[in-house]
PDB file of C-alpha atoms in Angstrom:
ATOM      1  CA  MET A   1      -0.031   0.043   0.087  1.00 92.00           C
ATOM      2  CA  ASN A   2       2.760   2.414   0.797  1.00 92.00           C
ATOM      3  CA  ASN A   3       4.261   1.669  -2.661  1.00 93.00           C
ATOM      4  CA  PHE A   4       1.278   2.185  -4.408  1.00 94.00           C
ATOM      5  CA  LEU A   5       0.587   5.626  -2.654  1.00 94.00           C
ATOM      6  CA  LEU A   6       4.142   6.712  -3.216  1.00 92.00           C
ATOM      7  CA  LEU A   7       3.592   5.796  -6.898  1.00 93.00           C
ATOM      8  CA  LEU A   8       0.493   7.750  -7.111  1.00 93.00           C
ATOM      9  CA  LEU A   9       2.336  10.744  -5.472  1.00 92.00           C
ATOM     10  CA  ALA A  10       5.224  10.357  -8.101  1.00 89.00           C
ATOM     11  CA  ILE A  11       2.733  10.306 -10.992  1.00 90.00           C
ATOM     12  CA  THR A  12       0.914  13.582  -9.795  1.00 91.00           C
ATOM     13  CA  CYS A  13       4.454  15.390  -9.700  1.00 86.00           C
ATOM     14  CA  VAL A  14       5.724  13.989 -12.889  1.00 87.00           C
ATOM     15  CA  LEU A  15       2.553  14.401 -15.050  1.00 89.00           C
ATOM     16  CA  PRO A  16       2.439  18.318 -14.878  1.00 86.00           C
ATOM     17  CA  MET A  17       6.077  18.459 -15.920  1.00 85.00           C
ATOM     18  CA  LEU A  18       5.394  16.279 -18.821  1.00 88.00           C
ATOM     19  CA  HIS A  19       2.502  18.461 -19.752  1.00 87.00           C
ATOM     20  CA  ILE A  20       4.556  21.613 -19.713  1.00 86.00           C
ATOM     21  CA  LEU A  21       7.156  19.807 -21.797  1.00 87.00           C
ATOM     22  CA  ALA A  22       4.647  19.009 -24.397  1.00 88.00           C
ATOM     23  CA  LEU A  23       3.227  22.429 -24.385  1.00 85.00           C
ATOM     24  CA  SER A  24       6.884  23.948 -25.031  1.00 83.00           C
ATOM     25  CA  PHE A  25       7.202  21.831 -28.161  1.00 86.00           C
ATOM     26  CA  SER A  26       3.644  22.235 -29.566  1.00 84.00           C
ATOM     27  CA  SER A  27       2.252  24.888 -31.933  1.00 81.00           C
ATOM     28  CA  ALA A  28       0.252  27.777 -30.774  1.00 78.00           C
ATOM     29  CA  SER A  29      -2.884  26.605 -32.514  1.00 77.00           C
ATOM     30  CA  ALA A  30      -2.738  23.130 -31.073  1.00 81.00           C
ATOM     31  CA  VAL A  31      -2.230  24.681 -27.414  1.00 80.00           C
ATOM     32  CA  THR A  32      -5.093  27.166 -28.030  1.00 77.00           C
ATOM     33  CA  ALA A  33      -7.361  24.330 -29.071  1.00 78.00           C
ATOM     34  CA  GLY A  34      -6.535  22.339 -25.865  1.00 79.00           C
ATOM     35  CA  GLU A  35      -5.297  19.306 -28.019  1.00 82.00           C
ATOM     36  CA  VAL A  36      -1.965  18.948 -25.947  1.00 82.00           C
ATOM     37  CA  THR A  37      -1.894  16.650 -22.977  1.00 84.00           C
ATOM     38  CA  PHE A  38       1.272  14.723 -22.412  1.00 85.00           C
ATOM     39  CA  TRP A  39       2.725  14.583 -25.905  1.00 87.00           C
ATOM     40  CA  PRO A  40       3.497  17.478 -28.386  1.00 86.00           C
ATOM     41  CA  VAL A  41       1.065  18.202 -31.191  1.00 84.00           C
ATOM     42  CA  ASP A  42       2.294  19.940 -34.435  1.00 82.00           C
ATOM     43  CA  TRP A  43       5.830  19.470 -33.108  1.00 83.00           C
ATOM     44  CA  THR A  44       7.965  22.802 -33.216  1.00 82.00           C
ATOM     45  CA  THR A  45      10.835  24.146 -31.328  1.00 81.00           C
ATOM     46  CA  ALA A  46       9.819  27.719 -32.006  1.00 79.00           C
ATOM     47  CA  ALA A  47       9.639  28.601 -28.296  1.00 78.00           C
ATOM     48  CA  TYR A  48      13.195  27.314 -27.796  1.00 81.00           C
ATOM     49  CA  GLU A  49      14.418  29.067 -30.913  1.00 79.00           C
ATOM     50  CA  ASN A  50      12.979  32.357 -29.428  1.00 74.00           C
ATOM     51  CA  VAL A  51      14.778  31.804 -26.241  1.00 72.00           C
ATOM     52  CA  PHE A  52      18.161  30.806 -27.552  1.00 75.00           C
ATOM     53  CA  GLY A  53      17.975  32.733 -30.777  1.00 72.00           C
ATOM     54  CA  LYS A  54      19.578  35.929 -29.433  1.00 70.00           C
ATOM     55  CA  LYS A  55      22.974  36.388 -27.958  1.00 79.00           C
ATOM     56  CA  GLU A  56      21.138  38.358 -24.981  1.00 80.00           C
ATOM     57  CA  TYR A  57      19.831  35.148 -23.680  1.00 78.00           C
ATOM     58  CA  LEU A  58      23.250  33.611 -23.534  1.00 82.00           C
ATOM     59  CA  VAL A  59      24.674  36.632 -21.723  1.00 88.00           C
ATOM     60  CA  ALA A  60      21.965  36.300 -19.357  1.00 88.00           C
ATOM     61  CA  PHE A  61      22.664  32.563 -19.115  1.00 87.00           C
ATOM     62  CA  TRP A  62      26.235  33.339 -18.370  1.00 91.00           C
ATOM     63  CA  VAL A  63      25.403  36.144 -15.853  1.00 93.00           C
ATOM     64  CA  SER A  64      23.256  33.450 -13.808  1.00 92.00           C
ATOM     65  CA  ILE A  65      26.156  30.926 -13.880  1.00 92.00           C
ATOM     66  CA  LYS A  66      28.435  33.652 -12.507  1.00 94.00           C
ATOM     67  CA  ARG A  67      26.009  34.548  -9.912  1.00 94.00           C
ATOM     68  CA  VAL A  68      25.544  30.724  -8.714  1.00 94.00           C
ATOM     69  CA  ALA A  69      29.353  30.170  -8.623  1.00 95.00           C
ATOM     70  CA  ILE A  70      30.134  33.410  -6.660  1.00 96.00           C
ATOM     71  CA  GLY A  71      26.763  33.486  -4.469  1.00 95.00           C
ATOM     72  CA  VAL A  72      26.897  29.756  -3.580  1.00 95.00           C
ATOM     73  CA  THR A  73      30.599  29.871  -2.553  1.00 96.00           C
ATOM     74  CA  ILE A  74      29.940  32.850  -0.266  1.00 96.00           C
ATOM     75  CA  ASN A  75      26.819  31.287   1.245  1.00 95.00           C
ATOM     76  CA  MET A  76      28.452  28.032   2.069  1.00 95.00           C
ATOM     77  CA  LEU A  77      31.689  29.622   3.456  1.00 96.00           C
ATOM     78  CA  LEU A  78      29.852  32.092   5.693  1.00 95.00           C
ATOM     79  CA  THR A  79      27.305  29.484   6.773  1.00 95.00           C
ATOM     80  CA  ILE A  80      29.983  27.309   8.058  1.00 95.00           C
ATOM     81  CA  LEU A  81      32.063  29.855   9.581  1.00 95.00           C
ATOM     82  CA  ILE A  82      29.057  31.250  11.365  1.00 93.00           C
ATOM     83  CA  ALA A  83      27.251  27.861  12.434  1.00 93.00           C
ATOM     84  CA  TYR A  84      30.428  26.303  13.994  1.00 93.00           C
ATOM     85  CA  PRO A  85      30.978  28.842  16.774  1.00 92.00           C
ATOM     86  CA  LEU A  86      27.072  29.234  17.246  1.00 92.00           C
ATOM     87  CA  SER A  87      26.856  25.469  17.838  1.00 90.00           C
ATOM     88  CA  LYS A  88      29.131  25.770  20.967  1.00 89.00           C
ATOM     89  CA  GLU A  89      27.860  26.067  24.600  1.00 87.00           C
ATOM     90  CA  ASN A  90      27.729  29.308  26.332  1.00 85.00           C
ATOM     91  CA  SER A  91      30.527  28.144  28.524  1.00 84.00           C
ATOM     92  CA  GLN A  92      32.739  27.923  25.336  1.00 85.00           C
ATOM     93  CA  PHE A  93      31.643  30.800  23.566  1.00 88.00           C
ATOM     94  CA  PRO A  94      30.360  33.560  25.857  1.00 87.00           C
ATOM     95  CA  GLY A  95      27.635  35.513  24.372  1.00 86.00           C
ATOM     96  CA  ARG A  96      26.528  32.852  22.052  1.00 88.00           C
ATOM     97  CA  THR A  97      22.869  33.449  22.692  1.00 88.00           C
ATOM     98  CA  ILE A  98      23.095  37.071  21.910  1.00 91.00           C
ATOM     99  CA  TYR A  99      24.717  36.513  18.620  1.00 91.00           C
ATOM    100  CA  ALA A 100      22.263  33.727  17.709  1.00 89.00           C
ATOM    101  CA  TRP A 101      19.353  35.949  18.466  1.00 89.00           C
ATOM    102  CA  TYR A 102      21.002  38.736  16.336  1.00 90.00           C
ATOM    103  CA  PHE A 103      20.952  36.494  13.304  1.00 89.00           C
ATOM    104  CA  VAL A 104      17.543  35.166  13.992  1.00 88.00           C
ATOM    105  CA  PHE A 105      16.180  38.642  14.297  1.00 90.00           C
ATOM    106  CA  THR A 106      17.384  39.364  10.815  1.00 87.00           C
ATOM    107  CA  MET A 107      15.507  36.540   9.398  1.00 85.00           C
ATOM    108  CA  LEU A 108      12.190  37.642  10.990  1.00 84.00           C
ATOM    109  CA  PHE A 109      12.431  41.286  10.558  1.00 85.00           C
ATOM    110  CA  SER A 110      13.889  43.590   7.774  1.00 81.00           C
ATOM    111  CA  GLY A 111      13.885  47.301   7.035  1.00 81.00           C
ATOM    112  CA  GLY A 112      11.855  47.109   3.896  1.00 85.00           C
ATOM    113  CA  LEU A 113      12.501  47.192   0.142  1.00 88.00           C
ATOM    114  CA  ILE A 114      13.377  50.893  -0.043  1.00 90.00           C
ATOM    115  CA  PRO A 115      16.074  50.968   2.772  1.00 90.00           C
ATOM    116  CA  TRP A 116      17.421  47.788   1.308  1.00 91.00           C
ATOM    117  CA  TYR A 117      17.671  49.387  -2.100  1.00 92.00           C
ATOM    118  CA  MET A 118      19.193  52.716  -0.786  1.00 92.00           C
ATOM    119  CA  ILE A 119      21.982  50.816   1.105  1.00 92.00           C
ATOM    120  CA  ILE A 120      22.856  48.884  -2.006  1.00 92.00           C
ATOM    121  CA  LYS A 121      22.894  52.024  -3.971  1.00 91.00           C
ATOM    122  CA  ASP A 122      24.909  53.929  -1.626  1.00 92.00           C
ATOM    123  CA  THR A 123      27.624  51.171  -1.252  1.00 92.00           C
ATOM    124  CA  GLY A 124      28.036  51.241  -5.130  1.00 90.00           C
ATOM    125  CA  LEU A 125      26.859  47.709  -5.909  1.00 90.00           C
ATOM    126  CA  LEU A 126      24.140  48.633  -8.175  1.00 90.00           C
ATOM    127  CA  ASP A 127      24.497  47.165 -11.732  1.00 89.00           C
ATOM    128  CA  THR A 128      27.151  44.660 -10.513  1.00 91.00           C
ATOM    129  CA  ILE A 129      27.317  40.948  -9.993  1.00 92.00           C
ATOM    130  CA  TRP A 130      27.873  41.720  -6.326  1.00 94.00           C
ATOM    131  CA  ALA A 131      24.438  43.312  -5.801  1.00 93.00           C
ATOM    132  CA  LEU A 132      22.911  39.861  -6.658  1.00 93.00           C
ATOM    133  CA  VAL A 133      25.315  37.894  -4.152  1.00 94.00           C
ATOM    134  CA  ILE A 134      26.261  40.234  -1.095  1.00 94.00           C
ATOM    135  CA  PRO A 135      22.731  40.994   0.196  1.00 92.00           C
ATOM    136  CA  SER A 136      21.905  37.348   0.431  1.00 90.00           C
ATOM    137  CA  ALA A 137      25.292  36.401   1.518  1.00 93.00           C
ATOM    138  CA  VAL A 138      24.144  34.832   4.816  1.00 93.00           C
ATOM    139  CA  PRO A 139      21.220  32.535   4.656  1.00 92.00           C
ATOM    140  CA  ILE A 140      20.130  32.327   8.247  1.00 92.00           C
ATOM    141  CA  PHE A 141      17.791  29.283   7.762  1.00 90.00           C
ATOM    142  CA  ASN A 142      20.777  27.406   6.373  1.00 92.00           C
ATOM    143  CA  VAL A 143      22.978  28.541   9.318  1.00 93.00           C
ATOM    144  CA  ILE A 144      20.250  27.262  11.739  1.00 90.00           C
ATOM    145  CA  ILE A 145      20.253  24.006  10.019  1.00 89.00           C
ATOM    146  CA  LEU A 146      23.994  23.509  10.048  1.00 91.00           C
ATOM    147  CA  LEU A 147      24.476  24.587  13.617  1.00 90.00           C
ATOM    148  CA  ASN A 148      21.982  22.057  14.849  1.00 88.00           C
ATOM    149  CA  PHE A 149      23.786  19.486  12.711  1.00 88.00           C
ATOM    150  CA  PHE A 150      27.093  20.351  14.319  1.00 90.00           C
ATOM    151  CA  ARG A 151      25.577  20.204  17.730  1.00 88.00           C
ATOM    152  CA  GLY A 152      24.586  16.629  17.025  1.00 85.00           C
ATOM    153  CA  LEU A 153      28.115  15.469  16.254  1.00 86.00           C
ATOM    154  CA  PRO A 154      30.008  13.686  19.048  1.00 86.00           C
ATOM    155  CA  LYS A 155      31.849  16.193  21.338  1.00 84.00           C
ATOM    156  CA  GLU A 156      34.450  13.691  22.133  1.00 86.00           C
ATOM    157  CA  LEU A 157      35.929  14.067  18.397  1.00 85.00           C
ATOM    158  CA  GLU A 158      36.624  17.702  19.125  1.00 86.00           C
ATOM    159  CA  GLU A 159      38.163  16.997  22.614  1.00 85.00           C
ATOM    160  CA  SER A 160      40.503  14.310  21.131  1.00 87.00           C
ATOM    161  CA  ALA A 161      41.634  16.467  18.397  1.00 87.00           C
ATOM    162  CA  LYS A 162      42.327  19.499  20.781  1.00 86.00           C
ATOM    163  CA  LEU A 163      44.552  16.939  23.089  1.00 85.00           C
ATOM    164  CA  ASP A 164      46.600  16.393  19.930  1.00 84.00           C
ATOM    165  CA  GLY A 165      47.079  20.168  19.451  1.00 85.00           C
ATOM    166  CA  ALA A 166      44.398  20.910  16.804  1.00 85.00           C
ATOM    167  CA  GLY A 167      42.916  24.348  16.875  1.00 87.00           C
ATOM    168  CA  TYR A 168      39.482  25.518  16.056  1.00 88.00           C
ATOM    169  CA  PHE A 169      40.008  25.814  12.435  1.00 90.00           C
ATOM    170  CA  THR A 170      41.592  22.517  12.161  1.00 91.00           C
ATOM    171  CA  VAL A 171      38.769  20.986  13.982  1.00 90.00           C
ATOM    172  CA  LEU A 172      36.239  22.657  11.736  1.00 90.00           C
ATOM    173  CA  TRP A 173      37.677  21.754   8.240  1.00 92.00           C
ATOM    174  CA  ARG A 174      39.166  18.507   9.113  1.00 90.00           C
ATOM    175  CA  ILE A 175      36.553  16.976  11.391  1.00 89.00           C
ATOM    176  CA  PHE A 176      33.239  18.821  11.236  1.00 91.00           C
ATOM    177  CA  VAL A 177      32.984  19.649   7.618  1.00 91.00           C
ATOM    178  CA  PRO A 178      33.948  16.071   6.440  1.00 90.00           C
ATOM    179  CA  LEU A 179      31.364  14.670   8.736  1.00 88.00           C
ATOM    180  CA  SER A 180      28.691  17.115   7.816  1.00 88.00           C
ATOM    181  CA  MET A 181      28.658  16.319   4.099  1.00 86.00           C
ATOM    182  CA  PRO A 182      25.003  15.224   3.979  1.00 83.00           C
ATOM    183  CA  ALA A 183      23.862  18.639   5.517  1.00 86.00           C
ATOM    184  CA  LEU A 184      26.225  20.554   3.570  1.00 90.00           C
ATOM    185  CA  ALA A 185      24.992  18.935   0.296  1.00 86.00           C
ATOM    186  CA  THR A 186      21.492  19.739   1.393  1.00 85.00           C
ATOM    187  CA  LEU A 187      22.384  23.314   1.873  1.00 90.00           C
ATOM    188  CA  LEU A 188      24.313  23.525  -1.233  1.00 90.00           C
ATOM    189  CA  LEU A 189      21.199  22.541  -3.221  1.00 86.00           C
ATOM    190  CA  PHE A 190      19.337  25.084  -1.353  1.00 88.00           C
ATOM    191  CA  ALA A 191      21.651  27.763  -2.284  1.00 92.00           C
ATOM    192  CA  VAL A 192      21.893  26.783  -5.917  1.00 90.00           C
ATOM    193  CA  VAL A 193      18.208  26.733  -6.306  1.00 87.00           C
ATOM    194  CA  GLY A 194      17.806  30.073  -4.516  1.00 90.00           C
ATOM    195  CA  HIS A 195      20.335  31.863  -6.618  1.00 93.00           C
ATOM    196  CA  TRP A 196      19.273  30.395  -9.888  1.00 90.00           C
ATOM    197  CA  ASN A 197      15.615  31.014  -9.458  1.00 87.00           C
ATOM    198  CA  SER A 198      15.699  34.488  -8.251  1.00 89.00           C
ATOM    199  CA  TRP A 199      14.567  37.118 -10.518  1.00 86.00           C
ATOM    200  CA  PHE A 200      13.042  40.076  -8.545  1.00 89.00           C
ATOM    201  CA  ASP A 201      16.499  41.303  -7.281  1.00 89.00           C
ATOM    202  CA  GLY A 202      17.909  41.286 -10.883  1.00 90.00           C
ATOM    203  CA  LEU A 203      15.128  43.598 -12.031  1.00 88.00           C
ATOM    204  CA  ILE A 204      15.712  46.000  -9.140  1.00 90.00           C
ATOM    205  CA  LEU A 205      19.330  46.053  -9.053  1.00 91.00           C
ATOM    206  CA  SER A 206      20.300  45.982 -12.692  1.00 88.00           C
ATOM    207  CA  ASN A 207      19.692  48.956 -14.868  1.00 85.00           C
ATOM    208  CA  ARG A 208      20.888  47.356 -18.041  1.00 84.00           C
ATOM    209  CA  THR A 209      19.527  44.255 -19.581  1.00 80.00           C
ATOM    210  CA  GLU A 210      23.001  42.699 -20.191  1.00 84.00           C
ATOM    211  CA  HIS A 211      23.398  42.643 -16.508  1.00 88.00           C
ATOM    212  CA  TYR A 212      20.179  40.647 -15.866  1.00 89.00           C
ATOM    213  CA  PRO A 213      20.423  37.045 -14.738  1.00 90.00           C
ATOM    214  CA  LEU A 214      18.571  34.469 -16.784  1.00 84.00           C
ATOM    215  CA  GLN A 215      15.344  34.620 -14.742  1.00 85.00           C
ATOM    216  CA  SER A 216      15.049  38.384 -14.644  1.00 86.00           C
ATOM    217  CA  PHE A 217      15.572  38.482 -18.429  1.00 81.00           C
ATOM    218  CA  LEU A 218      13.126  35.903 -19.321  1.00 76.00           C
ATOM    219  CA  GLN A 219      10.572  37.764 -17.026  1.00 77.00           C
ATOM    220  CA  THR A 220      10.926  40.947 -18.981  1.00 75.00           C
ATOM    221  CA  ILE A 221      11.558  39.612 -22.518  1.00 64.00           C
ATOM    222  CA  ILE A 222       9.335  36.449 -22.871  1.00 58.00           C
ATOM    223  CA  ILE A 223       6.392  37.134 -20.485  1.00 56.00           C
ATOM    224  CA  LYS A 224       6.162  40.768 -21.336  1.00 55.00           C
ATOM    225  CA  LEU A 225       6.976  40.458 -24.914  1.00 52.00           C
ATOM    226  CA  ASP A 226       6.775  43.812 -26.895  1.00 48.00           C
ATOM    227  CA  PRO A 227       5.815  43.219 -30.592  1.00 50.00           C
ATOM    228  CA  ALA A 228       7.158  46.640 -31.498  1.00 46.00           C
ATOM    229  CA  TYR A 229      10.689  45.433 -30.874  1.00 43.00           C
ATOM    230  CA  LEU A 230      10.478  42.090 -32.775  1.00 49.00           C
ATOM    231  CA  THR A 231      12.598  41.439 -35.911  1.00 53.00           C
ATOM    232  CA  PRO A 232      10.879  39.752 -38.931  1.00 57.00           C
ATOM    233  CA  LYS A 233      12.407  36.412 -37.832  1.00 54.00           C
ATOM    234  CA  GLN A 234      11.239  36.814 -34.276  1.00 53.00           C
ATOM    235  CA  ALA A 235       7.657  37.910 -35.445  1.00 53.00           C
ATOM    236  CA  GLU A 236       7.589  34.752 -37.432  1.00 53.00           C
ATOM    237  CA  LEU A 237       8.544  32.648 -34.506  1.00 53.00           C
ATOM    238  CA  ASN A 238       6.056  34.700 -32.208  1.00 55.00           C
ATOM    239  CA  ALA A 239       3.255  33.513 -34.800  1.00 54.00           C
ATOM    240  CA  LEU A 240       4.048  29.993 -33.765  1.00 52.00           C
ATOM    241  CA  MET A 241       3.805  30.520 -29.994  1.00 55.00           C
ATOM    242  CA  ASN A 242       1.536  31.759 -27.568  1.00 61.00           C
ATOM    243  CA  ASN A 243       1.880  32.632 -23.846  1.00 66.00           C
ATOM    244  CA  ARG A 244       1.393  29.214 -22.739  1.00 71.00           C
ATOM    245  CA  THR A 245       4.260  27.706 -25.111  1.00 76.00           C
ATOM    246  CA  SER A 246       6.661  30.470 -24.323  1.00 71.00           C
ATOM    247  CA  ARG A 247       6.081  30.177 -20.629  1.00 73.00           C
ATOM    248  CA  ALA A 248       6.426  26.379 -20.815  1.00 79.00           C
ATOM    249  CA  ALA A 249       9.739  26.822 -22.487  1.00 78.00           C
ATOM    250  CA  GLN A 250      10.875  29.438 -19.977  1.00 73.00           C
ATOM    251  CA  ILE A 251      10.347  26.825 -17.065  1.00 76.00           C
ATOM    252  CA  PHE A 252      12.383  24.159 -18.712  1.00 78.00           C
ATOM    253  CA  VAL A 253      15.212  26.613 -19.737  1.00 77.00           C
ATOM    254  CA  ALA A 254      15.295  27.682 -16.066  1.00 77.00           C
ATOM    255  CA  ALA A 255      14.716  24.319 -14.392  1.00 79.00           C
ATOM    256  CA  PHE A 256      17.092  22.245 -16.569  1.00 80.00           C
ATOM    257  CA  PRO A 257      20.325  22.988 -14.713  1.00 82.00           C
ATOM    258  CA  ILE A 258      18.543  22.171 -11.417  1.00 79.00           C
ATOM    259  CA  LEU A 259      17.288  18.945 -12.988  1.00 79.00           C
ATOM    260  CA  ILE A 260      20.744  17.850 -13.855  1.00 81.00           C
ATOM    261  CA  ILE A 261      22.252  18.824 -10.373  1.00 78.00           C
ATOM    262  CA  TYR A 262      19.560  17.548  -8.197  1.00 75.00           C
ATOM    263  CA  PRO A 263      20.166  13.586  -8.873  1.00 75.00           C
ATOM    264  CA  PHE A 264      23.675  14.080  -7.647  1.00 73.00           C
ATOM    265  CA  LEU A 265      22.626  15.590  -4.284  1.00 68.00           C
ATOM    266  CA  GLN A 266      19.364  13.743  -3.787  1.00 68.00           C
ATOM    267  CA  ARG A 267      20.856  10.895  -1.901  1.00 66.00           C
ATOM    268  CA  PHE A 268      22.143  13.454   0.763  1.00 65.00           C
ATOM    269  CA  PHE A 269      18.952  15.434   0.745  1.00 60.00           C
ATOM    270  CA  ILE A 270      16.664  13.647   3.168  1.00 57.00           C
ATOM    271  CA  LYS A 271      19.356  12.529   5.629  1.00 57.00           C
ATOM    272  CA  GLY A 272      20.819  16.096   5.879  1.00 52.00           C
ATOM    273  CA  ILE A 273      17.526  17.960   6.297  1.00 51.00           C
ATOM    274  CA  VAL A 274      16.294  15.621   9.105  1.00 51.00           C
ATOM    275  CA  LEU A 275      19.476  15.435  10.961  1.00 52.00           C
ATOM    276  CA  GLY A 276      20.077  19.347  10.784  1.00 46.00           C
ATOM    277  CA  SER A 277      16.539  20.074  11.887  1.00 45.00           C
ATOM    278  CA  VAL A 278      16.515  18.225  15.215  1.00 46.00           C
ATOM    279  CA  LYS A 279      17.859  20.368  18.163  1.00 45.00           C
ATOM    280  CA  GLU A 280      19.238  18.823  21.222  1.00 42.00           C
TER     281      GLU A 280
END
């Protein structure tokens, strides 16, 4: 019975994706007529040609790759360096509770969109890749998961390492980090998905379209397509599409890298998220 219920749940997750994939490869007339279910009708790649037919899309794709590479590296480094000391007892780290609540407070409350924008503008980060990664450099939720994971590791490991002369950084990078790979892989997946799918900050913090990440560029060009700026070839492609086919193509262009990465991290996902979410 459990296998049957899980199979039904898997089907309910897969079928919508198959439907969207079929829409992206179907003609506008077939989609409008409601003829598309789980297999393309009047096969066409017009939606994908529209997505990849201009160099601007490739530039936006490259910006997203840079954002993920830089942003995820900063996220993971700061998450580890913050979670490790916060996982200690107050006797080892005086003032730990104050620091912990300082970080939790920033997760619950913010200054609002306008002060956030003004700070980024006054620091000279607008229209740069750093505006997309520095404001979200410390993911507090990830810090909480990792510090609870660290607290669950045997304290005897750290004590024995210190008896052999190891310092805090040696203990962190040679003992805690290797033992925390399930949790770190889970947080890595969170960070990659968060940076790759983010689009709103790109619209707000970038003044030129060549600085847009992929999601922001697709939001402005595909969803809000202006026929007045179409070339004859693009107008011909646009006639073979409608909003549903272009949005379906957008979903797969955006989701494809995550679909590639996820299978390699999935085996760590459940173990990491469960172990890191239980506090002693």
